Amino acid sequence: QVQLVEFGGGLVQAGGSLRLSCAASGNTPSINLMAWYRQAPGEQRELVAKISSTSTTDYVAAVKGRFTISRDYAKNTLYLQMNSLKPEDTAVYYCYARVYVANNYWGQGTQVTVSS
């Protein structure tokens, strides 16, 4: 079992920055991939960024060059640094972890609101 808790959401003006954190607990050594997803009102949840066990990262096109995903193994924490935020980034952001081959775990979500 893995538990994920997100921190760092809030209200920010367009062009500003936020850093999201995701604290993982439980069987953290078994995590082989972590990611951030987001879901805007009326929209489907989408993958924003992911980081593999080899630290390979990937981003959805809309956030490339603005967001950075990273993982601190010592602290069992996943981060999402969000810069140059746009109103379109407004969503609930969810931390995700994959354990073994196909066991999925989700955080509770944290709201990010970007005002014009």
PDB file of C-alpha atoms in Angstrom:
ATOM      1  CA  GLN A   1       0.000   0.000   0.000  1.00  0.00           C
ATOM      2  CA  VAL A   2       1.095   3.535  -0.810  1.00  0.00           C
ATOM      3  CA  GLN A   3      -0.427   6.733   0.520  1.00  0.00           C
ATOM      4  CA  LEU A   4      -0.044  10.057  -1.269  1.00  0.00           C
ATOM      5  CA  VAL A   5      -0.802  13.502   0.124  1.00  0.00           C
ATOM      6  CA  GLU A   6      -0.492  16.696  -1.924  1.00  0.00           C
ATOM      7  CA  PHE A   7       0.492  20.111  -0.622  1.00  0.00           C
ATOM      8  CA  GLY A   8       1.035  23.534  -2.123  1.00  0.00           C
ATOM      9  CA  GLY A   9      -2.073  24.364  -4.078  1.00  0.00           C
ATOM     10  CA  GLY A  10      -3.531  27.816  -3.924  1.00  0.00           C
ATOM     11  CA  LEU A  11      -4.457  30.995  -5.730  1.00  0.00           C
ATOM     12  CA  VAL A  12      -1.892  32.750  -7.886  1.00  0.00           C
ATOM     13  CA  GLN A  13      -1.968  35.453 -10.529  1.00  0.00           C
ATOM     14  CA  ALA A  14      -1.162  34.699 -14.137  1.00  0.00           C
ATOM     15  CA  GLY A  15       2.575  34.662 -14.654  1.00  0.00           C
ATOM     16  CA  GLY A  16       3.230  33.575 -11.101  1.00  0.00           C
ATOM     17  CA  SER A  17       4.628  30.363  -9.703  1.00  0.00           C
ATOM     18  CA  LEU A  18       3.620  27.565  -7.374  1.00  0.00           C
ATOM     19  CA  ARG A  19       5.373  24.457  -6.156  1.00  0.00           C
ATOM     20  CA  LEU A  20       3.298  21.389  -5.454  1.00  0.00           C
ATOM     21  CA  SER A  21       4.531  18.636  -3.171  1.00  0.00           C
ATOM     22  CA  CYS A  22       3.377  15.061  -2.799  1.00  0.00           C
ATOM     23  CA  ALA A  23       4.421  13.130   0.282  1.00  0.00           C
ATOM     24  CA  ALA A  24       4.479   9.379  -0.221  1.00  0.00           C
ATOM     25  CA  SER A  25       4.348   6.807   2.541  1.00  0.00           C
ATOM     26  CA  GLY A  26       3.940   3.077   2.842  1.00  0.00           C
ATOM     27  CA  ASN A  27       5.726   0.806   0.411  1.00  0.00           C
ATOM     28  CA  THR A  28       7.623   3.635  -1.252  1.00  0.00           C
ATOM     29  CA  PRO A  29      10.540   1.488  -2.476  1.00  0.00           C
ATOM     30  CA  SER A  30       8.093  -0.297  -4.745  1.00  0.00           C
ATOM     31  CA  ILE A  31       7.147   2.872  -6.633  1.00  0.00           C
ATOM     32  CA  ASN A  32       8.525   2.756 -10.152  1.00  0.00           C
ATOM     33  CA  LEU A  33       6.817   5.799 -11.627  1.00  0.00           C
ATOM     34  CA  MET A  34       5.266   8.974 -10.281  1.00  0.00           C
ATOM     35  CA  ALA A  35       3.284  11.625 -12.036  1.00  0.00           C
ATOM     36  CA  TRP A  36       1.081  14.653 -11.744  1.00  0.00           C
ATOM     37  CA  TYR A  37      -2.365  14.729 -13.272  1.00  0.00           C
ATOM     38  CA  ARG A  38      -4.871  17.537 -13.327  1.00  0.00           C
ATOM     39  CA  GLN A  39      -8.586  17.862 -13.846  1.00  0.00           C
ATOM     40  CA  ALA A  40     -10.369  21.090 -14.676  1.00  0.00           C
ATOM     41  CA  PRO A  41     -14.113  21.480 -14.089  1.00  0.00           C
ATOM     42  CA  GLY A  42     -16.055  19.658 -16.769  1.00  0.00           C
ATOM     43  CA  GLU A  43     -12.894  18.152 -18.216  1.00  0.00           C
ATOM     44  CA  GLN A  44     -11.287  14.740 -18.089  1.00  0.00           C
ATOM     45  CA  ARG A  45      -8.275  14.120 -15.929  1.00  0.00           C
ATOM     46  CA  GLU A  46      -5.089  14.533 -17.947  1.00  0.00           C
ATOM     47  CA  LEU A  47      -1.480  13.609 -17.429  1.00  0.00           C
ATOM     48  CA  VAL A  48       0.631  16.701 -16.832  1.00  0.00           C
ATOM     49  CA  ALA A  49       4.069  15.293 -16.105  1.00  0.00           C
ATOM     50  CA  LYS A  50       5.677  12.006 -15.178  1.00  0.00           C
ATOM     51  CA  ILE A  51       9.015  10.849 -13.871  1.00  0.00           C
ATOM     52  CA  SER A  52      10.333   7.308 -14.070  1.00  0.00           C
ATOM     53  CA  SER A  53      12.567   5.388 -11.702  1.00  0.00           C
ATOM     54  CA  THR A  54      15.488   6.391 -13.923  1.00  0.00           C
ATOM     55  CA  SER A  55      14.502  10.067 -13.551  1.00  0.00           C
ATOM     56  CA  THR A  56      13.341  10.287 -17.138  1.00  0.00           C
ATOM     57  CA  THR A  57      10.656  12.947 -17.402  1.00  0.00           C
ATOM     58  CA  ASP A  58       7.892  13.732 -19.820  1.00  0.00           C
ATOM     59  CA  TYR A  59       5.381  16.566 -20.023  1.00  0.00           C
ATOM     60  CA  VAL A  60       2.170  17.349 -21.764  1.00  0.00           C
ATOM     61  CA  ALA A  61       2.804  19.880 -24.516  1.00  0.00           C
ATOM     62  CA  ALA A  62       0.824  22.615 -22.800  1.00  0.00           C
ATOM     63  CA  VAL A  63       3.242  22.810 -19.867  1.00  0.00           C
ATOM     64  CA  LYS A  64       6.593  22.125 -21.512  1.00  0.00           C
ATOM     65  CA  GLY A  65       9.111  24.771 -20.623  1.00  0.00           C
ATOM     66  CA  ARG A  66       7.018  25.995 -17.695  1.00  0.00           C
ATOM     67  CA  PHE A  67       6.627  23.018 -15.349  1.00  0.00           C
ATOM     68  CA  THR A  68       9.306  20.807 -13.845  1.00  0.00           C
ATOM     69  CA  ILE A  69       8.672  17.477 -12.155  1.00  0.00           C
ATOM     70  CA  SER A  70      11.205  16.084  -9.710  1.00  0.00           C
ATOM     71  CA  ARG A  71      11.429  13.427  -7.038  1.00  0.00           C
ATOM     72  CA  ASP A  72      13.388  13.421  -3.792  1.00  0.00           C
ATOM     73  CA  TYR A  73      13.910   9.786  -2.852  1.00  0.00           C
ATOM     74  CA  ALA A  74      15.349  10.582   0.565  1.00  0.00           C
ATOM     75  CA  LYS A  75      12.251  12.557   1.492  1.00  0.00           C
ATOM     76  CA  ASN A  76       9.818  10.315  -0.385  1.00  0.00           C
ATOM     77  CA  THR A  77       8.426  13.431  -1.988  1.00  0.00           C
ATOM     78  CA  LEU A  78       7.368  14.334  -5.502  1.00  0.00           C
ATOM     79  CA  TYR A  79       7.387  17.947  -6.650  1.00  0.00           C
ATOM     80  CA  LEU A  80       5.898  19.956  -9.446  1.00  0.00           C
ATOM     81  CA  GLN A  81       7.414  23.380  -9.950  1.00  0.00           C
ATOM     82  CA  MET A  82       4.980  25.471 -11.948  1.00  0.00           C
ATOM     83  CA  ASN A  83       6.199  28.722 -13.471  1.00  0.00           C
ATOM     84  CA  SER A  84       4.596  31.230 -15.816  1.00  0.00           C
ATOM     85  CA  LEU A  85       1.187  30.012 -14.769  1.00  0.00           C
ATOM     86  CA  LYS A  86      -1.780  30.640 -17.002  1.00  0.00           C
ATOM     87  CA  PRO A  87      -5.504  30.666 -16.248  1.00  0.00           C
ATOM     88  CA  GLU A  88      -5.724  27.506 -18.339  1.00  0.00           C
ATOM     89  CA  ASP A  89      -3.654  25.749 -15.676  1.00  0.00           C
ATOM     90  CA  THR A  90      -6.503  26.083 -13.191  1.00  0.00           C
ATOM     91  CA  ALA A  91      -7.447  22.596 -12.048  1.00  0.00           C
ATOM     92  CA  VAL A  92      -7.278  20.106  -9.245  1.00  0.00           C
ATOM     93  CA  TYR A  93      -3.845  18.539  -9.356  1.00  0.00           C
ATOM     94  CA  TYR A  94      -3.398  14.916  -8.349  1.00  0.00           C
ATOM     95  CA  CYS A  95      -0.292  13.025  -7.384  1.00  0.00           C
ATOM     96  CA  TYR A  96       0.020   9.542  -8.856  1.00  0.00           C
ATOM     97  CA  ALA A  97       2.250   6.572  -8.136  1.00  0.00           C
ATOM     98  CA  ARG A  98       2.601   3.256  -9.909  1.00  0.00           C
ATOM     99  CA  VAL A  99       3.664   0.243  -7.884  1.00  0.00           C
ATOM    100  CA  TYR A 100       5.022  -2.899  -9.481  1.00  0.00           C
ATOM    101  CA  VAL A 101       3.530  -3.484 -12.916  1.00  0.00           C
ATOM    102  CA  ALA A 102       0.062  -1.996 -12.709  1.00  0.00           C
ATOM    103  CA  ASN A 103      -0.996  -0.975  -9.203  1.00  0.00           C
ATOM    104  CA  ASN A 104      -2.093   2.645  -9.142  1.00  0.00           C
ATOM    105  CA  TYR A 105      -2.323   5.058  -6.221  1.00  0.00           C
ATOM    106  CA  TRP A 106      -3.691   8.579  -6.120  1.00  0.00           C
ATOM    107  CA  GLY A 107      -3.487  11.530  -3.806  1.00  0.00           C
ATOM    108  CA  GLN A 108      -6.555  13.447  -2.697  1.00  0.00           C
ATOM    109  CA  GLY A 109      -5.876  16.376  -5.000  1.00  0.00           C
ATOM    110  CA  THR A 110      -4.970  20.001  -4.417  1.00  0.00           C
ATOM    111  CA  GLN A 111      -6.640  22.988  -6.039  1.00  0.00           C
ATOM    112  CA  VAL A 112      -4.608  25.356  -8.191  1.00  0.00           C
ATOM    113  CA  THR A 113      -6.367  28.509  -9.315  1.00  0.00           C
ATOM    114  CA  VAL A 114      -4.703  30.999 -11.644  1.00  0.00           C
ATOM    115  CA  SER A 115      -6.368  34.377 -11.986  1.00  0.00           C
ATOM    116  CA  SER A 116      -6.043  36.748 -14.931  1.00  0.00           C
TER     117      SER A 116
END
